[in-house]
GROMACS .gro file of C-alpha atoms in nm:
model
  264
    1UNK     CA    1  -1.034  -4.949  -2.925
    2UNK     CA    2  -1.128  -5.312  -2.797
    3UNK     CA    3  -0.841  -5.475  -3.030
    4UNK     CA    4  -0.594  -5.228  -2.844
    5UNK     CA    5  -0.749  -5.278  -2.515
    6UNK     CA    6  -0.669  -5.725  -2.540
    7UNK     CA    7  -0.308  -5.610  -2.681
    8UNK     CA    8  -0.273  -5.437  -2.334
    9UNK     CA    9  -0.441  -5.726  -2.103
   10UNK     CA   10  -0.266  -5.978  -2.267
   11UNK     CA   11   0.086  -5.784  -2.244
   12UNK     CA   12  -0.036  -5.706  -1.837
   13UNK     CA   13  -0.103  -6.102  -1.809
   14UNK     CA   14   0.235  -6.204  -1.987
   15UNK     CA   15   0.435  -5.959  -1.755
   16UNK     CA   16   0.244  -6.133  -1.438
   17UNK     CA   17   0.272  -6.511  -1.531
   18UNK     CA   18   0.684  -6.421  -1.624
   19UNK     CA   19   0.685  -6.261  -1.261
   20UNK     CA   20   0.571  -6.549  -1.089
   21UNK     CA   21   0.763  -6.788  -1.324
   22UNK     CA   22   1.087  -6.648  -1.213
   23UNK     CA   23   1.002  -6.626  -0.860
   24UNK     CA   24   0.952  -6.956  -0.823
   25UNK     CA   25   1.281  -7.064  -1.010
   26UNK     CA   26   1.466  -6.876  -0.747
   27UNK     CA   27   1.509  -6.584  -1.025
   28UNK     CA   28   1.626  -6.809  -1.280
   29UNK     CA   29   1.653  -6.597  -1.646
   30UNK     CA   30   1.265  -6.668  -1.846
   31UNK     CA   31   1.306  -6.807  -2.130
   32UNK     CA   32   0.957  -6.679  -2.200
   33UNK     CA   33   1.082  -6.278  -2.186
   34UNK     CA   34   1.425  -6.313  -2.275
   35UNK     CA   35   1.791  -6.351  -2.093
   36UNK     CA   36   1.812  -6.150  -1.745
   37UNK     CA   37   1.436  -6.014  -1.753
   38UNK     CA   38   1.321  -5.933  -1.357
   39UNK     CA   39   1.020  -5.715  -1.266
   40UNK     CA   40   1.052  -5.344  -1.197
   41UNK     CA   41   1.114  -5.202  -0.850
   42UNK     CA   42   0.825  -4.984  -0.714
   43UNK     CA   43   0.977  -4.653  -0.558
   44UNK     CA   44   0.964  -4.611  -0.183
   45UNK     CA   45   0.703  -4.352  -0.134
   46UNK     CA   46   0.745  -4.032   0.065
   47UNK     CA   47   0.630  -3.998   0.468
   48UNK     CA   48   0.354  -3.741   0.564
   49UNK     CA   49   0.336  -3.560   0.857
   50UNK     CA   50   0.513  -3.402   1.131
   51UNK     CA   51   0.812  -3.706   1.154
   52UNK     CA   52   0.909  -3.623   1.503
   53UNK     CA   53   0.585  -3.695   1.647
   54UNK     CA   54   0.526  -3.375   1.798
   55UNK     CA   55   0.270  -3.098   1.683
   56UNK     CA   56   0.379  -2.730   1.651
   57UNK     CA   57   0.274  -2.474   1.907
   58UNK     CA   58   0.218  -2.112   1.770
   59UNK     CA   59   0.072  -1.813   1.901
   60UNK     CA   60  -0.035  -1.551   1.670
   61UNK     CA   61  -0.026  -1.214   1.789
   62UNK     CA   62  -0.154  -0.857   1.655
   63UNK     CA   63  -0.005  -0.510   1.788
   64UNK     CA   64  -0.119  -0.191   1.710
   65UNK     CA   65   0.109   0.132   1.834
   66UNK     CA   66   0.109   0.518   1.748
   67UNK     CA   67   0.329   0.798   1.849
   68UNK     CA   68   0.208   1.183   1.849
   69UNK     CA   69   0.439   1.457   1.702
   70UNK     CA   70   0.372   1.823   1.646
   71UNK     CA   71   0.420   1.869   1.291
   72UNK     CA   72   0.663   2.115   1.151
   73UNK     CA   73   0.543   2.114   0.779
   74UNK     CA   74   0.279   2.209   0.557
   75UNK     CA   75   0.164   2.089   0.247
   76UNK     CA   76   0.003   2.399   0.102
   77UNK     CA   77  -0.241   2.280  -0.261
   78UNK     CA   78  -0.257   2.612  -0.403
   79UNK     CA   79  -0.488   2.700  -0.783
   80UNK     CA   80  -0.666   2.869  -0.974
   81UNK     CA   81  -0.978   2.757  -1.236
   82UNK     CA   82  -0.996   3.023  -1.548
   83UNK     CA   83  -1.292   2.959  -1.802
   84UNK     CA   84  -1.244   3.133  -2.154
   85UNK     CA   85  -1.453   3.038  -2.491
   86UNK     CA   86  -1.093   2.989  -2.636
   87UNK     CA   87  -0.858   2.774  -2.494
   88UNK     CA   88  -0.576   3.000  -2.539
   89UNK     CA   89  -0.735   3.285  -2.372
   90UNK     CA   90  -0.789   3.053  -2.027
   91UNK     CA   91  -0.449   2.924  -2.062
   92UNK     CA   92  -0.278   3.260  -2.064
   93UNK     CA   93  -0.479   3.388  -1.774
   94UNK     CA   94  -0.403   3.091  -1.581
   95UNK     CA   95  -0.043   3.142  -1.639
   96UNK     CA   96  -0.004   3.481  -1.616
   97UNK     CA   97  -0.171   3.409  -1.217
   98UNK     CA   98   0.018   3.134  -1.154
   99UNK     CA   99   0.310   3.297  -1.224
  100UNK     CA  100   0.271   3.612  -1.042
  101UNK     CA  101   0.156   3.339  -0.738
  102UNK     CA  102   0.523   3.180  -0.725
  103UNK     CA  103   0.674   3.516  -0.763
  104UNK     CA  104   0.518   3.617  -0.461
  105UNK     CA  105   0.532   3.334  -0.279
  106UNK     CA  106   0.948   3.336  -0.382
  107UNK     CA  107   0.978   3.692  -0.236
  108UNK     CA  108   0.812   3.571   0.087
  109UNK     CA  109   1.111   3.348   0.154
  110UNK     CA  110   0.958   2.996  -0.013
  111UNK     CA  111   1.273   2.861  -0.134
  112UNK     CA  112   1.236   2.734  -0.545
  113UNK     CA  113   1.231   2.368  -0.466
  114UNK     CA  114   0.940   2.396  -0.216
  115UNK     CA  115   0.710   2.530  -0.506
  116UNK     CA  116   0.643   2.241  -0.799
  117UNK     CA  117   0.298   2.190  -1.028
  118UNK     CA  118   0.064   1.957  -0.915
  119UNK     CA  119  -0.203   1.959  -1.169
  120UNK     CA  120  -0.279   2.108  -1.483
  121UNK     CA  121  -0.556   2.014  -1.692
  122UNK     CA  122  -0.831   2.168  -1.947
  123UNK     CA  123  -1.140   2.067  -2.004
  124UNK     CA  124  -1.437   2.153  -2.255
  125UNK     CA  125  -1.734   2.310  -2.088
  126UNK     CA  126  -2.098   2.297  -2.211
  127UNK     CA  127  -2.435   2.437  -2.182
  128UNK     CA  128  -2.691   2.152  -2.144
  129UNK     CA  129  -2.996   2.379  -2.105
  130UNK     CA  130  -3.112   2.298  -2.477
  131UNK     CA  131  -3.185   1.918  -2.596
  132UNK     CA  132  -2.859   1.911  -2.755
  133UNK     CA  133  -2.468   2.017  -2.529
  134UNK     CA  134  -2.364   2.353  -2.673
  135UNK     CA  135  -1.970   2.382  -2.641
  136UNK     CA  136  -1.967   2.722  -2.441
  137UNK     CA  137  -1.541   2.708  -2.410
  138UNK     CA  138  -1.256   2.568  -2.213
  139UNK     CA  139  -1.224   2.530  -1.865
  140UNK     CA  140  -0.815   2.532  -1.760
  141UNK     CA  141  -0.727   2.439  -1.417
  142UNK     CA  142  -0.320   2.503  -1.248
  143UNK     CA  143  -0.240   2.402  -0.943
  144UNK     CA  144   0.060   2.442  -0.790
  145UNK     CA  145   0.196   2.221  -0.423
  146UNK     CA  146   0.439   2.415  -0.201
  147UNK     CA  147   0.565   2.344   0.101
  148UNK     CA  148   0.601   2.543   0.408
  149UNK     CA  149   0.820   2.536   0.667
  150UNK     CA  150   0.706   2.757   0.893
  151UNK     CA  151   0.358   2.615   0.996
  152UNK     CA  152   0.247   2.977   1.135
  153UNK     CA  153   0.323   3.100   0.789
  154UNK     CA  154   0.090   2.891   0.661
  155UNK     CA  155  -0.231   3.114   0.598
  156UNK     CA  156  -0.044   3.413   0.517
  157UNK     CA  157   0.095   3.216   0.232
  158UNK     CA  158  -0.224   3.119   0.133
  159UNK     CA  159  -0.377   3.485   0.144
  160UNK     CA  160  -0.109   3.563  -0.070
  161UNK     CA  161  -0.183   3.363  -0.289
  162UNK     CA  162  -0.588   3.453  -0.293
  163UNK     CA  163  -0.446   3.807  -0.388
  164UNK     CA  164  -0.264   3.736  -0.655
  165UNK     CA  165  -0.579   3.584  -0.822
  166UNK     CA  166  -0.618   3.213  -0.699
  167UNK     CA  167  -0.940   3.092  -0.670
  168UNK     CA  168  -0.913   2.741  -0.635
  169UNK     CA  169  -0.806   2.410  -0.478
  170UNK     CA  170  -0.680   2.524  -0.165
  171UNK     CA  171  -0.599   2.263   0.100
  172UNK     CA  172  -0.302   2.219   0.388
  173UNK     CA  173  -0.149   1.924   0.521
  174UNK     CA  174   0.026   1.916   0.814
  175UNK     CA  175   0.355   1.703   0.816
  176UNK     CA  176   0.701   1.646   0.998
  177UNK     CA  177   1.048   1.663   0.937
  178UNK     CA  178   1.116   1.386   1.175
  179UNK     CA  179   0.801   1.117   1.002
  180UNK     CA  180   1.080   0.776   0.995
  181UNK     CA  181   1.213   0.862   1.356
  182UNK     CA  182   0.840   0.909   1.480
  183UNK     CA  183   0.744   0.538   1.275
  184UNK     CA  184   1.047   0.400   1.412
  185UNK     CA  185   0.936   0.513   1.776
  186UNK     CA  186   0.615   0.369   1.683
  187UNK     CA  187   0.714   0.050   1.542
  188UNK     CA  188   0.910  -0.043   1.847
  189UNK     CA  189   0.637   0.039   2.091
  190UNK     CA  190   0.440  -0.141   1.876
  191UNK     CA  191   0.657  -0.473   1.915
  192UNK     CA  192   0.688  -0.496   2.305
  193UNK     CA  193   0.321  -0.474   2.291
  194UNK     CA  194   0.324  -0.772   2.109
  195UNK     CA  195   0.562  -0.946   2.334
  196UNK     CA  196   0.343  -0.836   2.633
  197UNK     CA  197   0.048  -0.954   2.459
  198UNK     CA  198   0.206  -1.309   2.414
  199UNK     CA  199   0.339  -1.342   2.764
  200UNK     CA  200   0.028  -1.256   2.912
  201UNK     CA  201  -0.132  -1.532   2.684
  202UNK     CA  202   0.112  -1.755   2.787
  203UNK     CA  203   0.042  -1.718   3.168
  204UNK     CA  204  -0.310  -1.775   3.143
  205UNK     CA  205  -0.230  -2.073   2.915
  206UNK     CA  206   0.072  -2.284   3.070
  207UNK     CA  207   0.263  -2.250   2.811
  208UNK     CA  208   0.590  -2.088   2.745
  209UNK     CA  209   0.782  -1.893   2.445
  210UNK     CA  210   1.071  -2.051   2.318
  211UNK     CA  211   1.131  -1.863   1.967
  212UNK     CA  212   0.973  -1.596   1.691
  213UNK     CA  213   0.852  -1.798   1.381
  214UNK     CA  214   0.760  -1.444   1.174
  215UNK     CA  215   0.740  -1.111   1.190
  216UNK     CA  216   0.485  -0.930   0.937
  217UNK     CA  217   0.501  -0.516   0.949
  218UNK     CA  218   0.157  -0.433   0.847
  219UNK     CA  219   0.164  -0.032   0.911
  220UNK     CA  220   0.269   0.247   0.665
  221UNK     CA  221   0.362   0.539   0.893
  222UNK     CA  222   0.084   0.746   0.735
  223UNK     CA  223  -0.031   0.992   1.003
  224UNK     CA  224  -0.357   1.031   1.109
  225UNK     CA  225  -0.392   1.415   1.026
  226UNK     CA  226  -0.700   1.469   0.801
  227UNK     CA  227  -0.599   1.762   0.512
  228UNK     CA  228  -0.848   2.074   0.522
  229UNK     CA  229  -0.985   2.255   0.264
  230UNK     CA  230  -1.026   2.597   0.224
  231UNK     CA  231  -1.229   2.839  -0.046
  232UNK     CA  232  -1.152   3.191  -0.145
  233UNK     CA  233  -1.517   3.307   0.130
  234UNK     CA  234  -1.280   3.128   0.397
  235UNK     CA  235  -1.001   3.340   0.364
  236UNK     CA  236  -1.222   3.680   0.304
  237UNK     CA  237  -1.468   3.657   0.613
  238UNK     CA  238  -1.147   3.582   0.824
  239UNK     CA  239  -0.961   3.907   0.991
  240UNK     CA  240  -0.596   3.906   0.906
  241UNK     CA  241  -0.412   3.631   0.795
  242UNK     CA  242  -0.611   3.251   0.747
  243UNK     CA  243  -0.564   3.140   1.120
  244UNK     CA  244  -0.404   2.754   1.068
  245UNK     CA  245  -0.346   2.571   1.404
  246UNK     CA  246  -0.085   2.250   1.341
  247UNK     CA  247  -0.183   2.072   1.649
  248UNK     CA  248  -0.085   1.717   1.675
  249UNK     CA  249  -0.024   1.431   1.427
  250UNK     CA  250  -0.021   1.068   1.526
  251UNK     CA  251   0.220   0.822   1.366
  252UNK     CA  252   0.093   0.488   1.343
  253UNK     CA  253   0.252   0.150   1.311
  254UNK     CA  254   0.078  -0.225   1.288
  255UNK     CA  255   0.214  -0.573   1.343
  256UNK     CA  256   0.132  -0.948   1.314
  257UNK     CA  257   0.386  -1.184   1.518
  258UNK     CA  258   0.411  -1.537   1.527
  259UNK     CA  259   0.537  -1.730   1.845
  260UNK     CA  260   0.694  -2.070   1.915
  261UNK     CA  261   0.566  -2.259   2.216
  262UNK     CA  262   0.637  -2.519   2.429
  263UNK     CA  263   0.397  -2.629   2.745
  264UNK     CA  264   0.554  -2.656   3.098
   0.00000   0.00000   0.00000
């Protein structure tokens, strides 16, 4: 390490004493490092910094709009929960309900694509009242989603259903037909906000807009309507049909804008 350390010092001072050898000779060739030897150029390194002299103005700005719709849809989560000892017997129960559900639910004018599965599962169950889990059977679980488009419909669908055997997982969601016009309604609101936002911030401020430098859409469009959940008691201690009032949904829409300024 030391001998390669002197090979480098020495070769650092030979390249300085040739340097100053040739500048004083007017650039004259060194004999010393050989015909037409001159000294590397050091590259001209880049500028920092705003160039023009002049700091950017921004103004950052966050909107928040919403629109309210009556909903025209439902969402209907419609099951039933059949435990056997053997998992064939729960499986063919389930079924056989499930099937006799859609049936009815077809005759009561539910058009075929408006009815698809949304979960089907099976699962051991056990009896933990010893020291050791006893496998008591299977627990098999079908749950169908089906859409309604008739909101006042909605709980006579899911009696219906509750008489052809389901016992679980019921739940409605109200939606609309006309969710991207609504978001689109929303989202524009939403955005002259902003721009009222940023020229009252401008007033108070002395300065002035003079250009957008981003827009960011933070909102989905989700709508604010919570689902709700209903058991088999529900639907039995009612009179008539499940009474399901849509109400209103609110369609919501968020953004973040960035503003140029200038001062006056």
């Amino acid at each position: 390490m030391k001998r390669k350390a002197i090979l480098i010092l020495m070769t650092v001072l030979m390249l300085m004493v040739g340097a100053a050898y040739a500048q004083e000779n007017n650039g004259m060739p060194n004999a010393m490092f050989g015909q037409g030897f001159s000294m590397p150029q050091m590259p001209q390194m880049p500028s920092f910094g705003n160039t023009s002299g002049q700091a950017e103005v921004t103004l950052c700005i966050n909107a928040d709009g919403e629109v309210r719709v009556k909903p025209d849809l439902v969402n209907l989560s419609i099951g039933v929960a059949i435990e056997k000892p053997v998992v064939s017997e729960a499986q063919t129960e389930a079924s056989t309900i499930i099937g006799a559900t859609i049936d009815a639910l077809r005759s009561a004018g539910v058009a075929e694509e408006d009815i698809s599965t949304g979960n089907f599962s099976v699962s051991p169950t056990y009896d933990y009242s010893q020291d050791n889990a006893r496998l008591t059977g299977y627990r098999v679980l079908h749950e169908i989603n089906v859409v309604c488009r008739k909101t006042e419909d909605a709980g006579k669908l899911i009696d219906l259903a509750i008489g052809c055997g389901c016992n679980n997982g019921f739940s409605i969601e109200f939606a609309s037909s006309q969710q991207n016009e609504a978001y689109d309604a929303a989202l524009k609101a939403t955005i002259l906000r902003a721009h009222e936002k940023a020229r009252t911030a401008c007033e108070a401020s002395g300065c002035e807009v003079i250009g957008i430098k981003s827009i960011t859409e933070n909102g989905s469009g989700e709508h604010g309507y919570v689902p709700v959940r209903y058991t088999v008691k529900d639907s039995e201690s009612a009179k008539g049909s499940m009474p399901i009032m849509n109400g209103e949904m609110t369609v919501h829409a968020s953004v973040e804008i960035v503003y140029l300024l200038k001062t006056k």
